[in-house]
Short mmCIF file of N, CA and C in Angstrom, two decimals:
data_model
loop_
_atom_site.label_atom_id
_atom_site.label_comp_id
_atom_site.label_asym_id
_atom_site.label_seq_id
_atom_site.Cartn_x
_atom_site.Cartn_y
_atom_site.Cartn_z
N MET A 1 -38.10 -69.14 74.30
CA MET A 1 -38.93 -68.00 74.31
C MET A 1 -37.93 -66.71 74.25
N ALA A 2 -38.35 -65.73 73.46
CA ALA A 2 -37.49 -64.57 73.28
C ALA A 2 -37.76 -63.58 74.40
N THR A 3 -36.80 -62.78 74.71
CA THR A 3 -36.91 -61.74 75.66
C THR A 3 -37.02 -60.39 75.08
N MET A 4 -37.94 -59.48 75.65
CA MET A 4 -38.12 -58.22 75.15
C MET A 4 -38.11 -57.21 76.36
N ASN A 5 -37.50 -56.11 76.29
CA ASN A 5 -37.55 -55.13 77.37
C ASN A 5 -38.32 -54.02 76.82
N ILE A 6 -39.30 -53.39 77.65
CA ILE A 6 -40.03 -52.23 77.08
C ILE A 6 -40.03 -51.21 78.30
N SER A 7 -40.21 -50.04 77.79
CA SER A 7 -40.28 -48.83 78.69
C SER A 7 -41.68 -48.43 78.89
N LEU A 8 -42.11 -48.18 80.15
CA LEU A 8 -43.50 -47.71 80.45
C LEU A 8 -43.50 -46.56 81.40
N PRO A 9 -44.42 -45.57 81.07
CA PRO A 9 -44.53 -44.49 82.11
C PRO A 9 -44.86 -45.16 83.45
N ASP A 10 -44.70 -44.47 84.58
CA ASP A 10 -44.89 -44.95 85.81
C ASP A 10 -46.30 -45.47 86.10
N ALA A 11 -47.21 -44.70 85.57
CA ALA A 11 -48.64 -44.94 85.76
C ALA A 11 -48.94 -46.42 85.04
N MET A 12 -48.43 -46.59 83.90
CA MET A 12 -48.67 -47.79 83.19
C MET A 12 -48.02 -49.13 83.91
N LYS A 13 -46.83 -48.84 84.39
CA LYS A 13 -46.08 -49.89 85.14
C LYS A 13 -46.88 -50.26 86.45
N GLN A 14 -47.30 -49.28 87.11
CA GLN A 14 -48.16 -49.55 88.24
C GLN A 14 -49.42 -50.28 87.87
N TRP A 15 -50.06 -49.95 86.75
CA TRP A 15 -51.18 -50.74 86.37
C TRP A 15 -50.97 -52.21 86.11
N VAL A 16 -49.87 -52.52 85.42
CA VAL A 16 -49.32 -53.85 85.09
C VAL A 16 -49.17 -54.57 86.43
N GLU A 17 -48.47 -53.95 87.35
CA GLU A 17 -48.17 -54.53 88.77
C GLU A 17 -49.51 -54.84 89.45
N ASP A 18 -50.48 -53.82 89.27
CA ASP A 18 -51.80 -54.05 89.97
C ASP A 18 -52.45 -55.17 89.37
N GLN A 19 -52.35 -55.47 88.07
CA GLN A 19 -53.15 -56.57 87.40
C GLN A 19 -52.55 -57.88 87.95
N VAL A 20 -51.22 -57.89 88.08
CA VAL A 20 -50.49 -59.04 88.61
C VAL A 20 -50.95 -59.40 90.12
N GLN A 21 -51.10 -58.29 90.79
CA GLN A 21 -51.45 -58.49 92.19
C GLN A 21 -52.87 -59.06 92.35
N THR A 22 -53.70 -58.83 91.31
CA THR A 22 -55.08 -59.55 91.42
C THR A 22 -55.07 -60.91 91.48
N GLY A 23 -53.98 -61.53 91.07
CA GLY A 23 -53.82 -63.01 90.99
C GLY A 23 -54.19 -63.55 89.75
N ARG A 24 -54.73 -62.77 88.85
CA ARG A 24 -55.06 -63.36 87.56
C ARG A 24 -53.84 -63.67 86.63
N TYR A 25 -52.76 -63.10 86.92
CA TYR A 25 -51.52 -63.34 86.18
C TYR A 25 -50.45 -63.60 87.14
N GLY A 26 -49.51 -64.57 86.71
CA GLY A 26 -48.47 -64.96 87.57
C GLY A 26 -47.30 -63.91 87.60
N ASN A 27 -47.17 -63.10 86.58
CA ASN A 27 -46.10 -61.92 86.60
C ASN A 27 -46.45 -61.05 85.43
N SER A 28 -45.70 -60.02 85.23
CA SER A 28 -46.09 -59.03 84.29
C SER A 28 -45.90 -59.60 82.89
N SER A 29 -45.11 -60.59 82.63
CA SER A 29 -44.93 -61.16 81.35
C SER A 29 -46.26 -61.88 80.93
N ASP A 30 -46.80 -62.57 81.92
CA ASP A 30 -48.03 -63.26 81.60
C ASP A 30 -49.21 -62.19 81.16
N TYR A 31 -49.15 -61.07 81.90
CA TYR A 31 -50.13 -60.09 81.60
C TYR A 31 -49.90 -59.55 80.10
N VAL A 32 -48.71 -59.18 79.87
CA VAL A 32 -48.30 -58.73 78.51
C VAL A 32 -48.64 -59.66 77.44
N ARG A 33 -48.33 -60.92 77.64
CA ARG A 33 -48.68 -61.98 76.67
C ARG A 33 -50.16 -62.17 76.48
N ASP A 34 -50.95 -62.06 77.58
CA ASP A 34 -52.43 -62.02 77.41
C ASP A 34 -52.92 -60.88 76.68
N LEU A 35 -52.32 -59.60 76.76
CA LEU A 35 -52.65 -58.42 76.10
C LEU A 35 -52.40 -58.74 74.52
N VAL A 36 -51.29 -59.24 74.31
CA VAL A 36 -50.83 -59.44 72.96
C VAL A 36 -51.82 -60.44 72.21
N ARG A 37 -52.15 -61.58 72.96
CA ARG A 37 -52.96 -62.55 72.39
C ARG A 37 -54.39 -61.93 72.04
N LYS A 38 -54.99 -61.13 73.00
CA LYS A 38 -56.15 -60.45 72.66
C LYS A 38 -56.12 -59.49 71.53
N ASP A 39 -55.05 -58.73 71.46
CA ASP A 39 -54.82 -57.84 70.31
C ASP A 39 -54.73 -58.60 68.94
N GLN A 40 -54.05 -59.71 69.03
CA GLN A 40 -54.01 -60.57 67.81
C GLN A 40 -55.39 -61.08 67.41
N LYS A 41 -56.27 -61.50 68.33
CA LYS A 41 -57.58 -61.90 68.06
C LYS A 41 -58.41 -60.78 67.44
N ARG A 42 -58.25 -59.66 68.11
CA ARG A 42 -59.00 -58.39 67.61
C ARG A 42 -58.56 -58.04 66.18
N ALA A 43 -57.31 -58.04 65.89
CA ALA A 43 -56.83 -57.78 64.48
C ALA A 43 -57.45 -58.91 63.40
N GLU A 44 -57.42 -60.16 63.88
CA GLU A 44 -57.87 -61.14 63.01
C GLU A 44 -59.37 -60.90 62.69
N ALA A 45 -60.11 -60.52 63.80
CA ALA A 45 -61.55 -60.35 63.67
C ALA A 45 -61.77 -59.01 62.75
N ARG A 46 -60.95 -58.07 62.91
CA ARG A 46 -61.12 -56.82 62.08
C ARG A 46 -60.80 -57.21 60.67
N GLU A 47 -59.77 -57.97 60.47
CA GLU A 47 -59.34 -58.34 59.04
C GLU A 47 -60.57 -59.14 58.49
N LYS A 48 -61.21 -60.02 59.15
CA LYS A 48 -62.25 -60.83 58.68
C LYS A 48 -63.47 -60.04 58.41
N LEU A 49 -63.70 -59.03 59.20
CA LEU A 49 -64.73 -58.04 59.06
C LEU A 49 -64.52 -57.31 57.72
N GLN A 50 -63.32 -56.71 57.55
CA GLN A 50 -62.99 -55.94 56.42
C GLN A 50 -63.12 -56.82 55.15
N GLN A 51 -62.67 -58.09 55.16
CA GLN A 51 -62.87 -58.98 54.01
C GLN A 51 -64.30 -59.13 53.68
N MET A 52 -65.21 -59.40 54.75
CA MET A 52 -66.62 -59.40 54.41
C MET A 52 -67.25 -58.12 53.79
N VAL A 53 -66.82 -57.03 54.35
CA VAL A 53 -67.30 -55.75 53.88
C VAL A 53 -66.88 -55.59 52.30
N ASP A 54 -65.62 -55.85 52.18
CA ASP A 54 -65.13 -55.74 50.75
C ASP A 54 -65.82 -56.86 49.82
N GLU A 55 -66.18 -58.04 50.20
CA GLU A 55 -66.80 -58.95 49.43
C GLU A 55 -68.41 -58.42 49.27
N ALA A 56 -68.96 -57.85 50.16
CA ALA A 56 -70.27 -57.39 50.09
C ALA A 56 -70.38 -56.24 49.04
N LEU A 57 -69.35 -55.27 49.09
CA LEU A 57 -69.31 -54.21 48.25
C LEU A 57 -69.08 -54.73 46.81
N ALA A 58 -68.33 -55.68 46.60
CA ALA A 58 -68.01 -56.21 45.29
C ALA A 58 -69.14 -56.97 44.76
N SER A 59 -70.10 -57.59 45.55
CA SER A 59 -71.19 -58.30 45.16
C SER A 59 -72.38 -57.47 44.44
N GLY A 60 -72.35 -56.13 44.72
CA GLY A 60 -73.32 -55.39 44.11
C GLY A 60 -74.59 -55.32 45.02
N ILE A 61 -75.70 -54.68 44.42
CA ILE A 61 -76.89 -54.51 45.28
C ILE A 61 -77.64 -55.70 45.06
N VAL A 62 -78.31 -56.07 46.17
CA VAL A 62 -79.23 -57.26 46.28
C VAL A 62 -80.51 -56.76 46.71
N GLU A 63 -81.50 -57.23 46.06
CA GLU A 63 -82.90 -56.86 46.38
C GLU A 63 -83.42 -57.85 47.45
N MET A 64 -83.41 -57.43 48.73
CA MET A 64 -83.71 -58.22 49.86
C MET A 64 -84.57 -57.37 50.82
N SER A 65 -85.68 -58.01 51.38
CA SER A 65 -86.33 -57.26 52.34
C SER A 65 -85.61 -57.02 53.58
N ARG A 66 -86.00 -56.09 54.34
CA ARG A 66 -85.29 -55.86 55.67
C ARG A 66 -85.45 -57.16 56.60
N ASP A 67 -86.56 -57.81 56.58
CA ASP A 67 -86.80 -58.99 57.38
C ASP A 67 -85.83 -60.23 56.90
N GLU A 68 -85.78 -60.28 55.58
CA GLU A 68 -84.79 -61.38 55.05
C GLU A 68 -83.39 -61.02 55.29
N LEU A 69 -83.09 -59.86 55.27
CA LEU A 69 -81.66 -59.41 55.69
C LEU A 69 -81.42 -59.72 57.09
N LEU A 70 -82.24 -59.28 57.99
CA LEU A 70 -82.19 -59.63 59.41
C LEU A 70 -82.11 -61.07 59.76
N ALA A 71 -82.98 -61.93 59.01
CA ALA A 71 -82.93 -63.30 59.29
C ALA A 71 -81.55 -63.89 58.90
N ARG A 72 -81.04 -63.46 57.66
CA ARG A 72 -79.78 -63.96 57.25
C ARG A 72 -78.60 -63.55 58.21
N MET A 73 -78.62 -62.29 58.66
CA MET A 73 -77.65 -61.80 59.70
C MET A 73 -77.64 -62.58 60.89
N ARG A 74 -78.86 -62.93 61.53
CA ARG A 74 -79.01 -63.70 62.57
C ARG A 74 -78.50 -65.15 62.46
N LEU A 75 -78.84 -65.77 61.25
CA LEU A 75 -78.25 -67.08 61.09
C LEU A 75 -76.67 -67.12 61.02
N LYS A 76 -76.13 -66.15 60.31
CA LYS A 76 -74.67 -66.07 60.20
C LYS A 76 -74.13 -65.84 61.61
N ALA A 77 -74.61 -64.94 62.41
CA ALA A 77 -74.11 -64.71 63.74
C ALA A 77 -74.19 -66.05 64.61
N LYS A 78 -75.36 -66.75 64.49
CA LYS A 78 -75.54 -68.02 65.26
C LYS A 78 -74.51 -68.96 64.74
N GLU A 79 -74.24 -69.09 63.54
CA GLU A 79 -73.30 -70.00 63.00
C GLU A 79 -71.80 -69.60 63.57
N ALA A 80 -71.58 -68.30 63.54
CA ALA A 80 -70.20 -67.87 64.03
C ALA A 80 -70.12 -68.26 65.36
N VAL A 81 -71.08 -68.10 66.32
CA VAL A 81 -71.06 -68.43 67.71
C VAL A 81 -70.79 -69.94 67.90
N GLU A 82 -71.53 -70.71 67.12
CA GLU A 82 -71.37 -72.23 67.25
C GLU A 82 -70.05 -72.66 66.77
N GLN A 83 -69.44 -71.99 65.80
CA GLN A 83 -68.16 -72.33 65.35
C GLN A 83 -67.15 -71.97 66.37
N LYS A 84 -67.33 -70.85 67.01
CA LYS A 84 -66.36 -70.34 68.02
C LYS A 84 -66.39 -71.19 69.25
N LYS A 85 -67.56 -71.83 69.57
CA LYS A 85 -67.72 -72.79 70.82
C LYS A 85 -66.95 -74.08 70.43
N ARG A 86 -66.97 -74.51 69.13
CA ARG A 86 -66.20 -75.76 68.73
C ARG A 86 -64.74 -75.59 68.68
N ALA A 87 -64.27 -74.26 68.54
CA ALA A 87 -62.84 -74.00 68.53
C ALA A 87 -62.12 -74.07 69.82
#
């Protein structure tokens, strides 16, 4: 595993130490790794959302009722939740 040294303002350093003291993290490195993992997941989700927006814009206008659109969105959301549970 690689090592990285970072500089933090005192208030941020204290925050990291406080998070470790809660017992949720073994040390400050565990906390920072957790933050990086969460940021990676957010970036992946943002990228996927942007891809979906781009595809939707490229597909043109679709004649669909509001109810049909909502039903389709609910189905896609349900499928995404089920897929996430399996992962």
